[in-house]
């Protein structure tokens, strides 16, 4: 669960970049980038860059998503810690934005799957960040009630999840079977635990906001114990949607181990969500 993925954050532009090397050259001339070279030999599409007096490399590339032209940065930030790593990436994006004035329409964090703005970019580049800037929690789709029968139980529960944690070397989090009325509480708890992981890594003691100790359970291990009709559960051969293929875990209440094994207690987490509505 600890394999870190590149952090991907992009400037959303008014039109596509014709030549990435020209933008990077302008940023070098302005002092925002130290060195650059074509990425895999095609510098018009992507460039390898170094900035801030460090040897750490990033890739700057022109791409498109959902019809929006992007100037995307890809780099590993786990080794720097979430705060310094995110601030360094934001400083690179800010250096690129300064040499294409008037063309930036927003900032898209593709790792966290969230839209930001230039105010966020300025703040992050100044090093003013917290875990919520790196990991974002959201609720999965909850089907509308459709009457009684077997499907009615499915319609009473929701799904909460995070994006962005895999770039920090920790798993993203998911909760299943959450009562619809408790989804806000589920999001708050995921943000809380994700913050502990972002700061302390996989070795951090984890707990809900009420102090209940919890532990991580890989989603593949948890799914076999849950109703197949619950939203958010995956099965072999079923596409769970974009951004859900990285290391992911759910939460179990942490009990004293017996015979060297921890009891799986997913219900205990859900009960605490219900009790705090």
Tab-separated table of C-alpha atoms in Angstrom:
chain	number	residue	atom	x	y	z
A	1	UNK	CA	0.000	0.000	0.000
A	2	UNK	CA	2.994	2.296	0.217
A	3	UNK	CA	4.046	2.746	-3.427
A	4	UNK	CA	4.057	6.492	-4.128
A	5	UNK	CA	2.751	7.792	-7.442
A	6	UNK	CA	3.728	11.034	-9.170
A	7	UNK	CA	1.857	14.161	-8.135
A	8	UNK	CA	0.057	15.637	-11.145
A	9	UNK	CA	-1.099	19.259	-11.006
A	10	UNK	CA	-1.750	21.410	-14.091
A	11	UNK	CA	-2.466	24.941	-15.195
A	12	UNK	CA	-5.759	25.152	-17.094
A	13	UNK	CA	-5.165	27.397	-20.116
A	14	UNK	CA	-7.251	29.397	-22.566
A	15	UNK	CA	-5.686	27.544	-25.516
A	16	UNK	CA	-3.189	24.691	-26.051
A	17	UNK	CA	0.543	25.258	-25.671
A	18	UNK	CA	2.144	24.930	-29.092
A	19	UNK	CA	5.716	24.464	-27.841
A	20	UNK	CA	6.476	23.486	-24.242
A	21	UNK	CA	10.188	24.164	-24.767
A	22	UNK	CA	9.442	27.821	-25.512
A	23	UNK	CA	7.431	28.249	-22.303
A	24	UNK	CA	10.131	26.515	-20.270
A	25	UNK	CA	12.846	28.656	-21.900
A	26	UNK	CA	10.933	31.787	-20.892
A	27	UNK	CA	10.666	30.507	-17.308
A	28	UNK	CA	14.417	29.809	-17.301
A	29	UNK	CA	15.160	33.308	-18.528
A	30	UNK	CA	12.951	34.689	-15.739
A	31	UNK	CA	14.820	32.665	-13.105
A	32	UNK	CA	12.014	30.254	-12.248
A	33	UNK	CA	13.704	27.139	-13.721
A	34	UNK	CA	17.379	26.164	-13.419
A	35	UNK	CA	17.842	23.568	-16.176
A	36	UNK	CA	15.749	21.849	-18.817
A	37	UNK	CA	16.025	19.153	-21.462
A	38	UNK	CA	13.617	17.459	-23.879
A	39	UNK	CA	11.642	14.643	-22.279
A	40	UNK	CA	12.274	11.451	-24.271
A	41	UNK	CA	13.649	13.603	-27.096
A	42	UNK	CA	10.465	15.580	-27.838
A	43	UNK	CA	10.860	18.933	-26.133
A	44	UNK	CA	7.971	20.568	-27.975
A	45	UNK	CA	5.541	18.274	-26.126
A	46	UNK	CA	7.306	17.774	-22.781
A	47	UNK	CA	10.419	18.942	-20.930
A	48	UNK	CA	12.400	17.596	-17.986
A	49	UNK	CA	13.122	20.507	-15.655
A	50	UNK	CA	15.038	21.251	-12.431
A	51	UNK	CA	14.240	24.287	-10.285
A	52	UNK	CA	14.877	25.866	-6.917
A	53	UNK	CA	18.520	24.806	-6.758
A	54	UNK	CA	17.594	21.121	-6.404
A	55	UNK	CA	18.426	18.046	-8.474
A	56	UNK	CA	14.862	16.783	-8.195
A	57	UNK	CA	13.325	16.492	-11.655
A	58	UNK	CA	9.825	17.258	-12.867
A	59	UNK	CA	8.195	16.744	-16.250
A	60	UNK	CA	6.296	19.663	-17.780
A	61	UNK	CA	3.978	18.563	-20.576
A	62	UNK	CA	1.155	19.894	-22.720
A	63	UNK	CA	-1.937	17.728	-22.531
A	64	UNK	CA	-5.712	17.911	-22.521
A	65	UNK	CA	-8.455	16.607	-20.227
A	66	UNK	CA	-12.213	16.923	-20.697
A	67	UNK	CA	-11.606	19.317	-23.563
A	68	UNK	CA	-9.471	21.698	-21.478
A	69	UNK	CA	-5.885	22.438	-22.580
A	70	UNK	CA	-3.449	21.859	-19.718
A	71	UNK	CA	0.184	22.547	-18.910
A	72	UNK	CA	0.816	19.686	-16.502
A	73	UNK	CA	3.609	19.039	-14.017
A	74	UNK	CA	4.459	15.501	-12.911
A	75	UNK	CA	6.888	14.883	-10.050
A	76	UNK	CA	7.532	12.708	-7.019
A	77	UNK	CA	6.815	14.577	-3.781
A	78	UNK	CA	6.650	11.770	-1.200
A	79	UNK	CA	10.339	12.061	-0.290
A	80	UNK	CA	9.956	15.732	0.646
A	81	UNK	CA	6.864	15.295	2.822
A	82	UNK	CA	3.495	16.616	1.763
A	83	UNK	CA	4.073	20.253	2.805
A	84	UNK	CA	7.450	20.869	1.173
A	85	UNK	CA	6.655	18.660	-1.803
A	86	UNK	CA	3.360	20.364	-2.577
A	87	UNK	CA	4.903	23.812	-2.082
A	88	UNK	CA	7.747	22.973	-4.487
A	89	UNK	CA	5.320	21.776	-7.132
A	90	UNK	CA	3.215	24.905	-6.706
A	91	UNK	CA	6.318	27.088	-7.062
A	92	UNK	CA	7.104	25.409	-10.393
A	93	UNK	CA	3.549	25.960	-11.609
A	94	UNK	CA	3.710	29.595	-10.493
A	95	UNK	CA	6.974	30.072	-12.413
A	96	UNK	CA	5.310	28.740	-15.566
A	97	UNK	CA	2.171	30.840	-15.028
A	98	UNK	CA	4.224	34.049	-14.773
A	99	UNK	CA	5.576	33.676	-18.311
A	100	UNK	CA	2.149	33.108	-19.911
A	101	UNK	CA	0.219	36.031	-18.379
A	102	UNK	CA	-3.497	36.169	-19.075
A	103	UNK	CA	-3.691	32.597	-20.307
A	104	UNK	CA	-4.258	30.737	-17.019
A	105	UNK	CA	-7.914	29.949	-16.331
A	106	UNK	CA	-7.421	27.838	-13.226
A	107	UNK	CA	-5.424	25.060	-11.577
A	108	UNK	CA	-6.407	21.400	-11.755
A	109	UNK	CA	-5.037	18.896	-9.253
A	110	UNK	CA	-5.399	15.705	-11.238
A	111	UNK	CA	-4.090	13.556	-8.372
A	112	UNK	CA	-6.692	14.847	-5.914
A	113	UNK	CA	-9.287	15.293	-8.690
A	114	UNK	CA	-10.170	18.818	-7.602
A	115	UNK	CA	-10.227	22.272	-9.206
A	116	UNK	CA	-8.162	25.032	-7.606
A	117	UNK	CA	-7.519	28.665	-8.543
A	118	UNK	CA	-4.553	31.037	-8.769
A	119	UNK	CA	-5.145	32.245	-5.213
A	120	UNK	CA	-4.614	28.666	-4.041
A	121	UNK	CA	-1.500	28.420	-6.218
A	122	UNK	CA	0.008	31.586	-4.732
A	123	UNK	CA	-0.680	30.379	-1.182
A	124	UNK	CA	0.715	26.897	-1.815
A	125	UNK	CA	3.825	28.256	-3.532
A	126	UNK	CA	4.476	30.339	-0.413
A	127	UNK	CA	4.475	27.124	1.643
A	128	UNK	CA	1.138	27.729	3.366
A	129	UNK	CA	-0.389	24.261	2.992
A	130	UNK	CA	-2.162	21.659	5.101
A	131	UNK	CA	-3.156	18.034	4.439
A	132	UNK	CA	-6.466	19.109	2.861
A	133	UNK	CA	-4.421	20.700	0.059
A	134	UNK	CA	-2.935	17.287	-0.770
A	135	UNK	CA	-5.775	14.828	-0.024
A	136	UNK	CA	-9.420	15.575	-0.830
A	137	UNK	CA	-12.418	13.597	0.460
A	138	UNK	CA	-15.706	13.303	-1.401
A	139	UNK	CA	-18.866	11.219	-1.265
A	140	UNK	CA	-19.580	8.534	-3.801
A	141	UNK	CA	-22.882	8.567	-5.682
A	142	UNK	CA	-25.851	7.391	-3.630
A	143	UNK	CA	-28.692	5.911	-5.746
A	144	UNK	CA	-32.117	7.458	-5.198
A	145	UNK	CA	-34.675	5.403	-3.182
A	146	UNK	CA	-36.795	3.209	-5.437
A	147	UNK	CA	-39.321	1.588	-3.135
A	148	UNK	CA	-38.912	-1.619	-1.174
A	149	UNK	CA	-37.335	-4.941	-1.869
A	150	UNK	CA	-33.716	-6.017	-1.875
A	151	UNK	CA	-32.537	-2.844	-3.599
A	152	UNK	CA	-33.958	-0.603	-0.884
A	153	UNK	CA	-31.177	-1.566	1.541
A	154	UNK	CA	-28.628	-0.570	-1.055
A	155	UNK	CA	-30.259	2.828	-1.391
A	156	UNK	CA	-29.905	3.610	2.304
A	157	UNK	CA	-26.100	3.644	2.251
A	158	UNK	CA	-23.406	5.721	0.640
A	159	UNK	CA	-19.695	5.694	-0.042
A	160	UNK	CA	-16.989	8.179	0.968
A	161	UNK	CA	-13.463	8.226	-0.404
A	162	UNK	CA	-10.309	10.292	-0.843
A	163	UNK	CA	-8.018	11.149	-3.747
A	164	UNK	CA	-4.447	12.423	-3.692
A	165	UNK	CA	-2.883	10.339	-0.922
A	166	UNK	CA	-1.066	7.852	-3.173
A	167	UNK	CA	1.438	10.548	-4.194
A	168	UNK	CA	2.453	10.782	-0.514
A	169	UNK	CA	3.292	7.085	-0.269
A	170	UNK	CA	0.152	6.245	1.736
A	171	UNK	CA	-3.132	4.698	0.606
A	172	UNK	CA	-6.242	6.639	-0.246
A	173	UNK	CA	-9.164	5.855	2.053
A	174	UNK	CA	-12.692	4.546	1.493
A	175	UNK	CA	-15.708	3.940	3.742
A	176	UNK	CA	-18.671	1.792	2.676
A	177	UNK	CA	-22.184	1.286	3.961
A	178	UNK	CA	-22.375	4.793	5.400
A	179	UNK	CA	-25.910	5.973	6.247
A	180	UNK	CA	-26.807	8.852	3.958
A	181	UNK	CA	-27.350	11.131	6.965
A	182	UNK	CA	-23.814	10.360	8.170
A	183	UNK	CA	-21.954	11.096	4.912
A	184	UNK	CA	-20.782	14.520	6.133
A	185	UNK	CA	-19.392	12.875	9.251
A	186	UNK	CA	-17.716	10.200	7.105
A	187	UNK	CA	-16.011	12.879	5.008
A	188	UNK	CA	-14.797	14.663	8.126
A	189	UNK	CA	-13.367	11.432	9.538
A	190	UNK	CA	-11.617	10.549	6.290
A	191	UNK	CA	-10.086	14.022	6.197
A	192	UNK	CA	-8.939	13.554	9.791
A	193	UNK	CA	-7.317	10.163	9.255
A	194	UNK	CA	-5.853	11.198	5.885
A	195	UNK	CA	-4.242	14.165	7.631
A	196	UNK	CA	-2.607	11.847	10.166
A	197	UNK	CA	-1.250	9.702	7.328
A	198	UNK	CA	-0.051	12.722	5.338
A	199	UNK	CA	1.940	14.036	8.286
A	200	UNK	CA	3.097	10.794	9.919
A	201	UNK	CA	3.155	8.258	7.107
A	202	UNK	CA	2.218	4.601	7.399
A	203	UNK	CA	3.792	4.368	10.853
A	204	UNK	CA	1.540	7.052	12.355
A	205	UNK	CA	-0.925	6.040	15.103
A	206	UNK	CA	-4.381	6.403	13.546
A	207	UNK	CA	-7.622	7.325	15.293
A	208	UNK	CA	-11.014	8.827	14.555
A	209	UNK	CA	-11.608	12.365	15.766
A	210	UNK	CA	-13.217	11.001	18.975
A	211	UNK	CA	-9.993	9.157	19.797
A	212	UNK	CA	-11.108	5.678	18.678
A	213	UNK	CA	-7.972	3.873	17.420
A	214	UNK	CA	-8.311	2.526	13.881
A	215	UNK	CA	-6.150	0.588	11.472
A	216	UNK	CA	-5.908	0.350	7.699
A	217	UNK	CA	-7.417	-2.615	5.834
A	218	UNK	CA	-6.674	-3.058	2.099
A	219	UNK	CA	-9.903	-2.705	0.137
A	220	UNK	CA	-9.458	-6.085	-1.528
A	221	UNK	CA	-9.428	-7.702	1.916
A	222	UNK	CA	-12.506	-5.795	3.089
A	223	UNK	CA	-14.726	-6.320	0.045
A	224	UNK	CA	-15.190	-10.057	0.632
A	225	UNK	CA	-16.910	-9.310	3.972
A	226	UNK	CA	-19.383	-6.695	2.663
A	227	UNK	CA	-22.699	-6.834	0.754
A	228	UNK	CA	-21.981	-6.857	-2.978
A	229	UNK	CA	-24.808	-4.344	-3.578
A	230	UNK	CA	-23.174	-1.534	-1.583
A	231	UNK	CA	-21.990	1.462	-3.618
A	232	UNK	CA	-18.240	1.708	-4.058
A	233	UNK	CA	-17.380	-1.961	-3.897
A	234	UNK	CA	-15.344	-3.387	-6.757
A	235	UNK	CA	-15.374	-6.829	-8.223
A	236	UNK	CA	-12.994	-8.569	-10.624
A	237	UNK	CA	-13.424	-7.240	-14.138
A	238	UNK	CA	-15.552	-4.259	-13.054
A	239	UNK	CA	-14.231	-0.757	-13.785
A	240	UNK	CA	-14.529	1.317	-10.612
A	241	UNK	CA	-13.950	4.559	-12.476
A	242	UNK	CA	-10.952	6.866	-12.980
A	243	UNK	CA	-8.556	7.435	-10.117
A	244	UNK	CA	-9.531	4.317	-8.138
A	245	UNK	CA	-6.738	2.007	-9.248
A	246	UNK	CA	-4.041	3.044	-6.777
A	247	UNK	CA	-3.303	1.775	-3.264
A	248	UNK	CA	-6.547	2.127	-1.303
A	249	UNK	CA	-7.673	1.058	2.171
A	250	UNK	CA	-10.689	1.213	4.435
A	251	UNK	CA	-10.753	1.588	8.221
A	252	UNK	CA	-11.335	-0.936	11.000
A	253	UNK	CA	-11.559	-0.217	14.713
A	254	UNK	CA	-8.260	-1.318	16.245
A	255	UNK	CA	-8.772	-3.943	18.946
A	256	UNK	CA	-6.142	-5.769	20.981
A	257	UNK	CA	-4.761	-8.575	18.779
A	258	UNK	CA	-5.573	-12.181	19.620
A	259	UNK	CA	-3.086	-14.870	18.646
A	260	UNK	CA	-1.167	-12.203	16.753
A	261	UNK	CA	-4.131	-11.217	14.571
A	262	UNK	CA	-6.366	-8.156	14.580
A	263	UNK	CA	-10.129	-8.597	14.363
A	264	UNK	CA	-11.755	-6.957	11.357
A	265	UNK	CA	-14.262	-4.407	12.707
A	266	UNK	CA	-15.626	-2.283	9.861
A	267	UNK	CA	-19.006	-2.152	11.589
A	268	UNK	CA	-17.395	-0.432	14.560
A	269	UNK	CA	-16.366	2.509	12.393
A	270	UNK	CA	-19.859	2.775	10.881
A	271	UNK	CA	-21.461	2.657	14.326
A	272	UNK	CA	-19.354	5.619	15.447
A	273	UNK	CA	-20.429	7.561	12.367
A	274	UNK	CA	-24.070	6.877	13.171
A	275	UNK	CA	-23.599	7.883	16.785
A	276	UNK	CA	-22.206	11.314	15.877
A	277	UNK	CA	-24.845	12.482	13.417
